[in-house]
Short mmCIF file of C-alpha atoms (C1' of nucleotides) in Angstrom, two decimals:
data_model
loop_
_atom_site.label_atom_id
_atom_site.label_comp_id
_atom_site.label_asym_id
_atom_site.label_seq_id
_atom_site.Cartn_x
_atom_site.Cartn_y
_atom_site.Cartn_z
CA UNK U 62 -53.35 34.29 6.73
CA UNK U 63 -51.81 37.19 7.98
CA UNK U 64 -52.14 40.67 6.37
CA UNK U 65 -49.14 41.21 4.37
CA UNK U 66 -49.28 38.01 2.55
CA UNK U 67 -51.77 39.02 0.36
CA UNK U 68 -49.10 40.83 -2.29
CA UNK U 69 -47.17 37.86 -1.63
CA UNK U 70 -47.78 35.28 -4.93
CA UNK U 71 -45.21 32.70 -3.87
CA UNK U 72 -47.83 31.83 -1.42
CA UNK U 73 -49.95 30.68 -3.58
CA UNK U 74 -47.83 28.76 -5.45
CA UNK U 75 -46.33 26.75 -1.52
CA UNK U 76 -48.50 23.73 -0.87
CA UNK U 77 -49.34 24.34 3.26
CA UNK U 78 -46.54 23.19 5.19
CA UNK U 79 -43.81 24.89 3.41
CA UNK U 80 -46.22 28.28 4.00
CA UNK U 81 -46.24 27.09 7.46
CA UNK U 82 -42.50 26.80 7.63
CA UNK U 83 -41.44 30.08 5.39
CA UNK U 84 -43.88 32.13 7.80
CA UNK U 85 -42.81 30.31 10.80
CA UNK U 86 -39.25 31.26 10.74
CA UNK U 87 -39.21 34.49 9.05
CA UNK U 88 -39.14 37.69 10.63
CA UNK U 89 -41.11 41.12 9.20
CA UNK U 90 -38.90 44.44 8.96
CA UNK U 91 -40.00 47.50 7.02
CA UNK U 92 -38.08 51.13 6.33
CA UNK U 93 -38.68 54.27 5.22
CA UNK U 94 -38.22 55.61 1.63
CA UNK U 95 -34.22 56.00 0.66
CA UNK U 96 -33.09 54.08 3.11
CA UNK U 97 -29.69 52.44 1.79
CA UNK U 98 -30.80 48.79 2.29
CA UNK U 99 -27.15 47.49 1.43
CA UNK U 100 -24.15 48.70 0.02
CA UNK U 101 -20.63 47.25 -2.03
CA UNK U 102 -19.18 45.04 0.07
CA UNK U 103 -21.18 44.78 3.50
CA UNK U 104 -22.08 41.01 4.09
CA UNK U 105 -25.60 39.31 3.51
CA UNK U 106 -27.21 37.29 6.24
CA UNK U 107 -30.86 36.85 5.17
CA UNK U 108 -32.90 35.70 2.22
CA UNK U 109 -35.17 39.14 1.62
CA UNK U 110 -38.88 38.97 0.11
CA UNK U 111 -40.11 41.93 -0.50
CA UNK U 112 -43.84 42.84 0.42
CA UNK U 113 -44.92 46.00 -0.59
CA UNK U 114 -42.42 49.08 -2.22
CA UNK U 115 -40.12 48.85 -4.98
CA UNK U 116 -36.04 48.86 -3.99
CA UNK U 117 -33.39 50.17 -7.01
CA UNK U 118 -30.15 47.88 -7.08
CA UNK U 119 -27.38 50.30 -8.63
CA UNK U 120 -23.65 49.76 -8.96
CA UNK U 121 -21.63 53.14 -8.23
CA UNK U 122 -18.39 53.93 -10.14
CA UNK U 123 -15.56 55.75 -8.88
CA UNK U 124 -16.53 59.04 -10.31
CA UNK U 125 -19.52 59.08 -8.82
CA UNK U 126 -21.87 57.82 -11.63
CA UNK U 127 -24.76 55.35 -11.11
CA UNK U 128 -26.23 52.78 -13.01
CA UNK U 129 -29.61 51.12 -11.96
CA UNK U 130 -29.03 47.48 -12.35
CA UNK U 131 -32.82 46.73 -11.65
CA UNK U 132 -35.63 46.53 -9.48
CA UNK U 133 -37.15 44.57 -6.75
CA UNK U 134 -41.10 45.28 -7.00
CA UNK U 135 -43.34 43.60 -4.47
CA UNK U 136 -43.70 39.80 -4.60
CA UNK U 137 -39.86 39.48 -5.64
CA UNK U 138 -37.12 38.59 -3.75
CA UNK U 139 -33.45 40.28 -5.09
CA UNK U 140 -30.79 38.12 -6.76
CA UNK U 141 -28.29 39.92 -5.64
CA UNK U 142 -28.84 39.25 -2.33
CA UNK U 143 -29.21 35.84 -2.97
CA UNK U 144 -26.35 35.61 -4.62
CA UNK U 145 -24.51 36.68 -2.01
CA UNK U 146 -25.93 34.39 0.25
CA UNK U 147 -25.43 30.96 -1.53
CA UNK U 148 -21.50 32.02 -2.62
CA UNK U 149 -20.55 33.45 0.83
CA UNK U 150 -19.26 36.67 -0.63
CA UNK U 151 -20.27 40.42 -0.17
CA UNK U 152 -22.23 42.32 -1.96
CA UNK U 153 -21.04 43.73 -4.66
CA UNK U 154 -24.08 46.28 -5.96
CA UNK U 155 -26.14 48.72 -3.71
CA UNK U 156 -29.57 48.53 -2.76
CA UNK U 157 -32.17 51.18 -2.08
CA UNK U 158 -35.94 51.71 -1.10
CA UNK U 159 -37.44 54.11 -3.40
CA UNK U 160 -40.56 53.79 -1.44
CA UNK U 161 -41.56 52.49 1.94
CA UNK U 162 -40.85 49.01 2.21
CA UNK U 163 -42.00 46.32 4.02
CA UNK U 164 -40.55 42.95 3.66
CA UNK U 165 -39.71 39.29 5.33
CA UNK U 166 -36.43 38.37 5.83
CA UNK U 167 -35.67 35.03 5.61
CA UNK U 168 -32.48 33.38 8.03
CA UNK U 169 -30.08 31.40 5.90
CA UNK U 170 -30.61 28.07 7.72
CA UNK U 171 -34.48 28.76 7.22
CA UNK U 172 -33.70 29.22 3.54
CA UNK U 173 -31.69 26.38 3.10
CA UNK U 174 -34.04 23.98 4.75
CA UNK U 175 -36.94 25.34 2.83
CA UNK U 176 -35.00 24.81 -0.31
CA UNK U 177 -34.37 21.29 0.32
CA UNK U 178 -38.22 21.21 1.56
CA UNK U 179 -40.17 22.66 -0.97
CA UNK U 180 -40.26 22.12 -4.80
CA UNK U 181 -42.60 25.50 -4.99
CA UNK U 182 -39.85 27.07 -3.49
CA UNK U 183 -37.22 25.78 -5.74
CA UNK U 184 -39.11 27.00 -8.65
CA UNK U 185 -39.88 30.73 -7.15
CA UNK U 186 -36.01 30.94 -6.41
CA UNK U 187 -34.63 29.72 -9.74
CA UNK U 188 -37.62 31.38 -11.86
CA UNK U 189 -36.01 34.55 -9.99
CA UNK U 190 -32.81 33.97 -10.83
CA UNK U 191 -33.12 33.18 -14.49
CA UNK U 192 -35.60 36.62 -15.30
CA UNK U 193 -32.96 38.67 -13.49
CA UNK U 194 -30.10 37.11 -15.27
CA UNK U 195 -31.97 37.72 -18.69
CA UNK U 196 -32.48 41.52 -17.61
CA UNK U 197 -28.83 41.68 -16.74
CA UNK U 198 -27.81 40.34 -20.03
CA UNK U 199 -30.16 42.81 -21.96
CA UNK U 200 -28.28 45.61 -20.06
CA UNK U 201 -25.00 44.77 -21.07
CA UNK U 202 -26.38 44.45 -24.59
CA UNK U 203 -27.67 48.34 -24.04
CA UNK U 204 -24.97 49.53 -22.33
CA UNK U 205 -21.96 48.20 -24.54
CA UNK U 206 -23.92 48.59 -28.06
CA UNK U 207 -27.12 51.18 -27.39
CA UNK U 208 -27.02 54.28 -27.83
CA UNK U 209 -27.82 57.08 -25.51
CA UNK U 210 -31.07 58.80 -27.46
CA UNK U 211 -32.50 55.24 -27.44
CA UNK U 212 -32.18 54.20 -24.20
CA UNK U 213 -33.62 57.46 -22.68
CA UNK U 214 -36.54 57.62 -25.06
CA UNK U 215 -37.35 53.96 -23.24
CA UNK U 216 -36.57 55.05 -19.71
CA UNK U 217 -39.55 57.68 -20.53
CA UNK U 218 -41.72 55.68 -21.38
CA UNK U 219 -40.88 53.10 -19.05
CA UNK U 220 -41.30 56.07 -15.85
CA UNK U 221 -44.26 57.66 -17.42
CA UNK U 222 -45.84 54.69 -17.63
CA UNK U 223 -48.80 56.22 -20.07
CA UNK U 224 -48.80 59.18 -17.84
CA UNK U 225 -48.26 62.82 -19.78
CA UNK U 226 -46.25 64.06 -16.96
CA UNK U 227 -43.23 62.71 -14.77
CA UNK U 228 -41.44 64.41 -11.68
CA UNK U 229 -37.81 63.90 -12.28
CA UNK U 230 -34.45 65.40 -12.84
CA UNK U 231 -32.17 65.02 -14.85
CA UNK U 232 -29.37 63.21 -12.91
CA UNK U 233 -31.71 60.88 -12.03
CA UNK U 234 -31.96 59.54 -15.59
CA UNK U 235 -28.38 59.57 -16.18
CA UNK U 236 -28.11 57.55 -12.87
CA UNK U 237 -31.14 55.62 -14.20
CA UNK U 238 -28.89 55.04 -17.35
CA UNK U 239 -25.11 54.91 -16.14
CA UNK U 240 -24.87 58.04 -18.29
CA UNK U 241 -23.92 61.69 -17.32
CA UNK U 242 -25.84 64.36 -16.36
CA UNK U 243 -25.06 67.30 -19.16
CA UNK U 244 -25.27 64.26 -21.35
CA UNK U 245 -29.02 63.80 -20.67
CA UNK U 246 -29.72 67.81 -20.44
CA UNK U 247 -28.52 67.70 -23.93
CA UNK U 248 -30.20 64.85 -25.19
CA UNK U 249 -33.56 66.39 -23.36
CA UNK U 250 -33.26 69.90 -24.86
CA UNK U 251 -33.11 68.13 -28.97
CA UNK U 252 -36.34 65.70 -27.96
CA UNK U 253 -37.67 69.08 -27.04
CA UNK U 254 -36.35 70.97 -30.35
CA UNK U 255 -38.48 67.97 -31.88
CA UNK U 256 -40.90 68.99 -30.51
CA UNK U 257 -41.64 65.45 -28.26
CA UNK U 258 -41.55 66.94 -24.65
CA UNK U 259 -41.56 69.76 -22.64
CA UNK U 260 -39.35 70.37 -20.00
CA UNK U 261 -39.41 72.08 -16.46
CA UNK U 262 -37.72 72.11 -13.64
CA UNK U 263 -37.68 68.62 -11.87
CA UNK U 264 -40.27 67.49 -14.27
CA UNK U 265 -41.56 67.19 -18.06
CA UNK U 266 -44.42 66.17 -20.42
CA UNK U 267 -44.51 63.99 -23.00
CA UNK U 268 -46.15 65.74 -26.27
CA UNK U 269 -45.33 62.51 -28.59
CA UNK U 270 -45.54 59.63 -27.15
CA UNK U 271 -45.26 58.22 -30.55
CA UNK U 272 -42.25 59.20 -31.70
CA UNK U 273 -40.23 58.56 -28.54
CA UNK U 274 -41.70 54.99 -29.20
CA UNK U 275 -40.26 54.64 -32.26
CA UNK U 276 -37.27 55.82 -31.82
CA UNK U 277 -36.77 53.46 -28.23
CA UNK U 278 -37.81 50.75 -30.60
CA UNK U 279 -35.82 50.93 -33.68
CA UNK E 3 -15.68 5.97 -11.40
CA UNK E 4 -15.46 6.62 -15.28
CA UNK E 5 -12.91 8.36 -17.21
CA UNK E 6 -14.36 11.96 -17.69
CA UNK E 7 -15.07 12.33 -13.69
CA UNK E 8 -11.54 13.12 -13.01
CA UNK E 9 -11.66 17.08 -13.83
CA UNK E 10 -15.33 16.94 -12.35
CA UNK E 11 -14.90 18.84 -8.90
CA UNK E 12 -18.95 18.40 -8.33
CA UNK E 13 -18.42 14.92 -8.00
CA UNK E 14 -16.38 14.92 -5.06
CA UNK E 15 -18.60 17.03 -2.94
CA UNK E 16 -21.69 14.77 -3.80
CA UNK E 17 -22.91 11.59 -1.78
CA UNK E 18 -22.51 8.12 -3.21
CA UNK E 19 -26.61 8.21 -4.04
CA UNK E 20 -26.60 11.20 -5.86
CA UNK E 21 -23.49 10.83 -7.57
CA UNK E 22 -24.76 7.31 -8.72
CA UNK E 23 -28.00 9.43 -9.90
CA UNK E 24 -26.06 12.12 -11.25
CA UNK E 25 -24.38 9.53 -13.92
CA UNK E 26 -27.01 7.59 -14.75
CA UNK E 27 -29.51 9.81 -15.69
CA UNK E 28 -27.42 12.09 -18.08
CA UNK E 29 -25.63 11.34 -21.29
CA UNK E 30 -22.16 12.52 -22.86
CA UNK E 31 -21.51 14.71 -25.55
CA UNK E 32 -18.63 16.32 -27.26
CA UNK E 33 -18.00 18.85 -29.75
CA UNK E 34 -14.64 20.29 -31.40
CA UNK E 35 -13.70 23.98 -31.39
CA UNK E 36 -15.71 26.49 -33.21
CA UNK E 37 -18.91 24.86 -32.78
CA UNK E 38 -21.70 27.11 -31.89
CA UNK E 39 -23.38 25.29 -28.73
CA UNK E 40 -26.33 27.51 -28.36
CA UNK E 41 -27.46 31.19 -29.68
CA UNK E 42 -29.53 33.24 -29.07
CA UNK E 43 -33.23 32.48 -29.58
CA UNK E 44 -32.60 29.02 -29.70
CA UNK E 45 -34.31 26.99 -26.36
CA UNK E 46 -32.60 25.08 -23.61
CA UNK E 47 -33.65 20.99 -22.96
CA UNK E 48 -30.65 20.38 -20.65
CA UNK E 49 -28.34 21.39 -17.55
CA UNK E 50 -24.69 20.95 -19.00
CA UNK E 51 -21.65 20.27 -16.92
CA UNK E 52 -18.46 20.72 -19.27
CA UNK E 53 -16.16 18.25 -18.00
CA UNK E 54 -12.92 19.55 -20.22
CA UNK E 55 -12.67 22.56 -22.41
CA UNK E 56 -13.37 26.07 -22.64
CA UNK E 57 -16.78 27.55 -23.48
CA UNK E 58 -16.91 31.50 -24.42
CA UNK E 59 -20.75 33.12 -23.51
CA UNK E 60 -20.69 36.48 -25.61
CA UNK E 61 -23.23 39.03 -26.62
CA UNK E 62 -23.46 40.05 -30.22
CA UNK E 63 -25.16 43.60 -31.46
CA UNK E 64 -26.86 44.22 -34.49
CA UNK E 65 -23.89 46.08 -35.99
CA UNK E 66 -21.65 42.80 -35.35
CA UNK E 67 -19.92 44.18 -32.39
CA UNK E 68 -19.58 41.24 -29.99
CA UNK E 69 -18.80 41.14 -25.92
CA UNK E 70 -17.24 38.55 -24.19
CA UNK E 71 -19.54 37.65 -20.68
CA UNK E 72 -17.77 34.66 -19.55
CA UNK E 73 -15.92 31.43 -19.92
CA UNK E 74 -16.99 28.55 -18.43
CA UNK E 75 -14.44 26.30 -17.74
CA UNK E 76 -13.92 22.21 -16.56
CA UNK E 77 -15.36 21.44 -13.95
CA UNK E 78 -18.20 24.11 -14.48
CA UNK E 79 -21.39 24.98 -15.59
CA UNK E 80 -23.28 27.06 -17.67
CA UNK E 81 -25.71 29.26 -15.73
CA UNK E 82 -27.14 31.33 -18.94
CA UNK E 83 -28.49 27.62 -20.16
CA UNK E 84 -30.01 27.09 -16.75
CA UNK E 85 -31.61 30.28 -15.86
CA UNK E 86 -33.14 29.00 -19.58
CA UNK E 87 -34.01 25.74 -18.25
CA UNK E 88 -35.76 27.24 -14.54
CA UNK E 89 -37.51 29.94 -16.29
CA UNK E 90 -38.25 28.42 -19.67
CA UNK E 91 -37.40 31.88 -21.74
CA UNK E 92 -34.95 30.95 -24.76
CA UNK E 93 -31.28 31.94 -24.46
CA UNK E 94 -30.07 35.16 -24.42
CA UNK E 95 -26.71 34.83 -25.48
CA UNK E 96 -24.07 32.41 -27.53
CA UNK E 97 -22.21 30.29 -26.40
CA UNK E 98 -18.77 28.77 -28.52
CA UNK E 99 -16.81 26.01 -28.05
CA UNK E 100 -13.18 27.34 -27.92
CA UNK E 101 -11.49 24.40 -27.57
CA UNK E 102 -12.75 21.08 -27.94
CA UNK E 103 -15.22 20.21 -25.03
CA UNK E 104 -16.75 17.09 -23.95
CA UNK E 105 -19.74 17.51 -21.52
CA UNK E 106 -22.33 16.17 -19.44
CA UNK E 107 -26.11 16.97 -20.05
CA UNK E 108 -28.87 16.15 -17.57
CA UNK E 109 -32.06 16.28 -18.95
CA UNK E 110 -34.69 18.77 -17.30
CA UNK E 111 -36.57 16.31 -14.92
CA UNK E 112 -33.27 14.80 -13.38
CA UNK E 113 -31.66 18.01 -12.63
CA UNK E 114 -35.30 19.25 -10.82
CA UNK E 115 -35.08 15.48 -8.83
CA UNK E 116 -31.68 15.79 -8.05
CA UNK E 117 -32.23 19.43 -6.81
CA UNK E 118 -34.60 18.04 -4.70
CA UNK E 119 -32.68 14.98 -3.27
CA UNK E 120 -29.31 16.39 -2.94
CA UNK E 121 -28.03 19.61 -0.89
CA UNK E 122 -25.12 19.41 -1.81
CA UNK E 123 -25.52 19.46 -5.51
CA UNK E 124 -28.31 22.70 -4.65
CA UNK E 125 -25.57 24.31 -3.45
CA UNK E 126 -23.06 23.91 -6.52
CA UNK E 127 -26.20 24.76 -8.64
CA UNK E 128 -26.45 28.10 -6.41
CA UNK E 129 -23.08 28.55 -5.99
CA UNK E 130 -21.95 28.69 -9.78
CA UNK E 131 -25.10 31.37 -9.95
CA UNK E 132 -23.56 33.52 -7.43
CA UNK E 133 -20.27 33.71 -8.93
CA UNK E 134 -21.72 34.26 -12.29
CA UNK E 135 -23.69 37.35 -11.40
CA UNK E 136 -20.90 38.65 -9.38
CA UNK E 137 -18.95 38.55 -12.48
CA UNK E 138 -21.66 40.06 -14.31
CA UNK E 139 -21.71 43.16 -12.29
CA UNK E 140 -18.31 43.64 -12.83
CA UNK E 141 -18.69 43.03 -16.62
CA UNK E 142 -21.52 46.28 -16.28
CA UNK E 143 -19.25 47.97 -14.13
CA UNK E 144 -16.66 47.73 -16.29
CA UNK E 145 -17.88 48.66 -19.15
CA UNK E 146 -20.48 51.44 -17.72
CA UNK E 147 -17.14 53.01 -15.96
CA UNK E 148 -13.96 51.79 -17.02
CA UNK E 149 -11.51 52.96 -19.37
CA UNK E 150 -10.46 50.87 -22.44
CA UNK E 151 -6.49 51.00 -22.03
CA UNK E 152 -7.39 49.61 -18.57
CA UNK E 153 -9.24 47.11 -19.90
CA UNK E 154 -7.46 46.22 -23.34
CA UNK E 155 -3.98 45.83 -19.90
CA UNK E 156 -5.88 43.83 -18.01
CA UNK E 157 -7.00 41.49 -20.75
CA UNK E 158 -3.76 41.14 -22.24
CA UNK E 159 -2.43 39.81 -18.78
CA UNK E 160 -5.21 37.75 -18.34
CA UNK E 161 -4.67 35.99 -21.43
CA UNK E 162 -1.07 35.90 -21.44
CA UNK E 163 -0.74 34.05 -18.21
CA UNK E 164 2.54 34.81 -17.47
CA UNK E 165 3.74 34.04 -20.95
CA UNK E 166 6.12 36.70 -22.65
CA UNK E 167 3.94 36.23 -25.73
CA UNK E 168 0.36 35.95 -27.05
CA UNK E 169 -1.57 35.03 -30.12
CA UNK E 170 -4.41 36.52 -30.97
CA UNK E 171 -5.63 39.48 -33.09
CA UNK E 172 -7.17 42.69 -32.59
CA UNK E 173 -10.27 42.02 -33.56
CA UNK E 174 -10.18 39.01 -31.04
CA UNK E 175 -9.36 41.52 -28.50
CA UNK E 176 -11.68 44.06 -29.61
CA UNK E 177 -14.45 41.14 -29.37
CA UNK E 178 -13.06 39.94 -25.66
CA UNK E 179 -14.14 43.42 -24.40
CA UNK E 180 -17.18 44.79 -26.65
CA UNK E 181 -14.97 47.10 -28.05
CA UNK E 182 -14.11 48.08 -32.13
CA UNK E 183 -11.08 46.47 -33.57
CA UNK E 184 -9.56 50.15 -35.06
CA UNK E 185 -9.85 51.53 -31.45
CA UNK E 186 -7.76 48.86 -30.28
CA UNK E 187 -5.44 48.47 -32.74
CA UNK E 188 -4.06 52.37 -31.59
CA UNK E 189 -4.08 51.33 -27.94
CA UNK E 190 -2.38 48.64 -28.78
CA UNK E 191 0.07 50.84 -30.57
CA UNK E 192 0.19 53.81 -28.01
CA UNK E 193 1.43 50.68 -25.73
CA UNK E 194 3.94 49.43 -28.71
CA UNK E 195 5.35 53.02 -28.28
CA UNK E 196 5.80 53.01 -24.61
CA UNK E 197 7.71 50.22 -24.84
CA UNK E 198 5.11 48.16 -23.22
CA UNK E 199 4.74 45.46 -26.05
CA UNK E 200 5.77 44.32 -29.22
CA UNK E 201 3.37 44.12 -31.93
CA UNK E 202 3.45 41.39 -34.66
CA UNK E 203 1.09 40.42 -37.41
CA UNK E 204 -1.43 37.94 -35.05
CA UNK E 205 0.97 37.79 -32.05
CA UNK E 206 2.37 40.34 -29.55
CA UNK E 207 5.38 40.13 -26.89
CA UNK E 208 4.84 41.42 -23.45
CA UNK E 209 7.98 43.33 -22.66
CA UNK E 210 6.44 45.31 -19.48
CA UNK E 211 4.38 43.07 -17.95
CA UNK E 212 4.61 45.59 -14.98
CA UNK E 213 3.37 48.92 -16.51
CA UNK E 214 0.48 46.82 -17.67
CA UNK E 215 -0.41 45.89 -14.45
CA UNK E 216 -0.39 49.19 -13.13
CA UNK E 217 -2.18 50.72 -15.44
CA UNK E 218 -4.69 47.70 -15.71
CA UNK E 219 -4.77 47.90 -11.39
CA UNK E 220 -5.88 52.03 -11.33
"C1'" DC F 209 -36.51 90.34 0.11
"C1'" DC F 210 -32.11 87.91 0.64
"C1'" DG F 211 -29.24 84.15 0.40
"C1'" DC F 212 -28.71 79.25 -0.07
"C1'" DT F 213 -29.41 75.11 -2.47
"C1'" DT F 214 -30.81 72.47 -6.22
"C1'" DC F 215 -31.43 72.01 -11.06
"C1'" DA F 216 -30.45 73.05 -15.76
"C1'" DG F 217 -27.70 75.08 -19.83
"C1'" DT F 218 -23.43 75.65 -22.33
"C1'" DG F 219 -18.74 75.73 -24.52
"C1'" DA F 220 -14.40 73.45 -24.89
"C1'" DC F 221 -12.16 69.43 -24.69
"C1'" DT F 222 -11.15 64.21 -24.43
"C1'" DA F 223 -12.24 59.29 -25.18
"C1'" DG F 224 -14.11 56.04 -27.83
"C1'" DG F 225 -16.72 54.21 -31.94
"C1'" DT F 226 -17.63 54.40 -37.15
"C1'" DC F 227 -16.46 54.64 -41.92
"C1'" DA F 228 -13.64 54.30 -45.79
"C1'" DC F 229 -9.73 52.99 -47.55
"C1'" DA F 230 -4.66 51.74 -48.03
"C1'" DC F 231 -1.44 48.37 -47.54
"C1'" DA F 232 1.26 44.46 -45.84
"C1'" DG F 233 1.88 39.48 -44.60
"C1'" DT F 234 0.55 34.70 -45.87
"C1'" DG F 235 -0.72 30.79 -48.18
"C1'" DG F 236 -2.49 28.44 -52.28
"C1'" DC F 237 -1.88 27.40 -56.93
"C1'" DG F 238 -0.71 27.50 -61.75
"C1'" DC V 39 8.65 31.59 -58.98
"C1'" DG V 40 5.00 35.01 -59.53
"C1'" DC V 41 0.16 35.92 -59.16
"C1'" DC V 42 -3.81 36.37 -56.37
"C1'" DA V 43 -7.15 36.19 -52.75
"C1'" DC V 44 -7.70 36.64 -48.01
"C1'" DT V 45 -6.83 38.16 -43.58
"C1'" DG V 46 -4.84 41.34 -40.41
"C1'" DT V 47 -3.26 46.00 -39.50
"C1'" DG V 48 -2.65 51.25 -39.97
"C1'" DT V 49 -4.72 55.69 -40.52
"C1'" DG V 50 -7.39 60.00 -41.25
"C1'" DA V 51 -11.84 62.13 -40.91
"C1'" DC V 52 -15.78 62.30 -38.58
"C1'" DC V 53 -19.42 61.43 -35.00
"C1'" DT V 54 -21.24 60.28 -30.34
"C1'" DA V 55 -20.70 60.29 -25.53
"C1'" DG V 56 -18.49 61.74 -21.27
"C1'" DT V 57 -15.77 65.36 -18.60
"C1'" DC V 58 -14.71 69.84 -16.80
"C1'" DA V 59 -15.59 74.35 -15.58
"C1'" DC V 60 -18.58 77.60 -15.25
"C1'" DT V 61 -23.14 80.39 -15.59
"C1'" DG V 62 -27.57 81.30 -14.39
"C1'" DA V 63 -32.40 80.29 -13.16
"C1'" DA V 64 -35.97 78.32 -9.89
"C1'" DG V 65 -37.50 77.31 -5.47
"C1'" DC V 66 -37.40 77.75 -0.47
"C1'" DG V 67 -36.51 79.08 4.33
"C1'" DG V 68 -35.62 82.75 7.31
#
DNA sequence: CCGCTTCAGTGACTAGGTCACACAGTGGCG
DNA sequence: CGCCACTGTGTGACCTAGTCACTGAAGCGG
């Protein structure tokens, strides 16, 4: 087995001649960090694993402000893209590498016949489907009822991932959240009155883990 | 060919075997308006085809605020219940009968066979999925972005259908687009004093269809 | 050290959501 | 017919979130 295959679980799950067959007839590519992977309205010709890096798959308003819809981590394969593929229409989110990516791309005939080929494969690309759908859901929940203090209390967590410290800025988390930028600063500065962070310039700590948990949760 | 196949666009695009499969594996059912088909929570046995009626899928918030996602109509399906069914997570959302609906359920291990024997009915399956989350991203869009006299015009057009006149209430309206019944109750009015409508207790006249639309298009 | 760029802070304002309550149609029923 | 409960609508006060315009501070390259 070939190097990259080893961060690559739908492998495991592919009795041996479908492996045969996916690895067969798909082709490695691999980009550099922020490279704009695919953008509203460009067409879709390829079913995408991805290897190793993460890629953020955002919707842009008019304005100007983001929204992260979610995130393709290594081992998954992105919906969107899928989507596009199966209906015959364009894209209609971006994508980006936040990292380095490597991944297999995966020619629409190739896809096809593997789908009709391989129950494994079925699974992976429904089981796919039906997490990303749920996480799409939950955001429309937290976008058309949250509010703002909750959902950045979570998106700290969520970045700092048990760390004390993350790099970020500010208009990152509002394009993180779909929100605006002074909006966050503001928010920010009262978790800081609180006395739950610190901030500095492109980064802060978290003093109280805690209560930022608490208040994400209720 | 039975009765309820008429409306049932699948059936047309599948072979004779699989069609013959199709029907003989899953069973009718019918329900009259109002009835709650699923909710949230609650988990998912079968793939449902609704043969005739109208289905609302809709989010609702702690605080009672509800969105609309989508409608599926005849001739569709429900992807919410099978993104369930393929990744065996409970439902996410509710789904109401608005009109009376009689449907078609296949039971889990016919729809994975017929997946497997038929390419045709994979590419329904993954076809209604594609179209789904493309409307789905422009739900988040919408709401993330868009303005709510854009989106209170649009709706109103969309439900009117070229009818002068619609019934419905505000809170209907308010619940069609995640929004709070007071807020559209003085859109509603700004557009009564533009000329733009006619308001009347559960009913309202289009009088500018036009201005609507433009506003509704920006 | 200077000047440019990026990042953050702030006040004033607008849009939209919440709360509390008033009041008007409508339909049932004595 | 008049009373009454229920549902739908109108409205003011208030709060949260987003927008606009601007200031100033931090870092960085020359």
């Amino acid at each position: 087995m070939s190097d990259w295959t080893r961060d690559f679980a739908i492998l495991d799950a592919l009795d041996e001649a479908s492996r045969t067959q996916l690895l067969a007839h798909s082709h490695a590519m691999q980009a550099p960090a922020g490279t704009v992977l695919f953008r509203e309205g460009s067409p879709c010709q390829a079913y995408l694993f991805l290897l190793q890096g993460q890629i953020r798959v955002q919707k842009v308003g008019e304005n100007g402000r983001e929204i992260t819809l979610y995130r393709v981590e290594s081992g998954q394969t992105c919906i969107v893209t899928t989507a596009c593929l199966m209906s015959g229409n364009d894209y209609d989110a971006e994508g980006v590498a936040e990292t380095a990516i490597h991944a297999q791309a995966l020619p629409i005939p190739a896809f096809r016949q593997l789908l009709a080929d391989s129950a494994s494969f079925r699974d992976f690309v429904f089981r796919a489907y039906g997490s990303r759908i749920a996480d799409l859901l939950l955001l429309i929940e937290e976008v058309s009822f949250g509010r703002i203090d909750q959902r950045l209390a979570a998106c700290l967590l969520q970045r700092a991932r048990g760390q004390a410290a993350l790099s970020t800025t500010h208009q990152e988390l509002a394009a993180e959240l779909g929100s605006a930028r002074e909006v966050i600063s503001r928010q920010l500065k009262e978790f800081e009155r609180r006395g739950w962070i610190r901030l500095g310039r492109g980064q802060l700590q978290l003093l109280d883990a805690g209560a930022l948990q608490q208040l994400a949760g209720k």
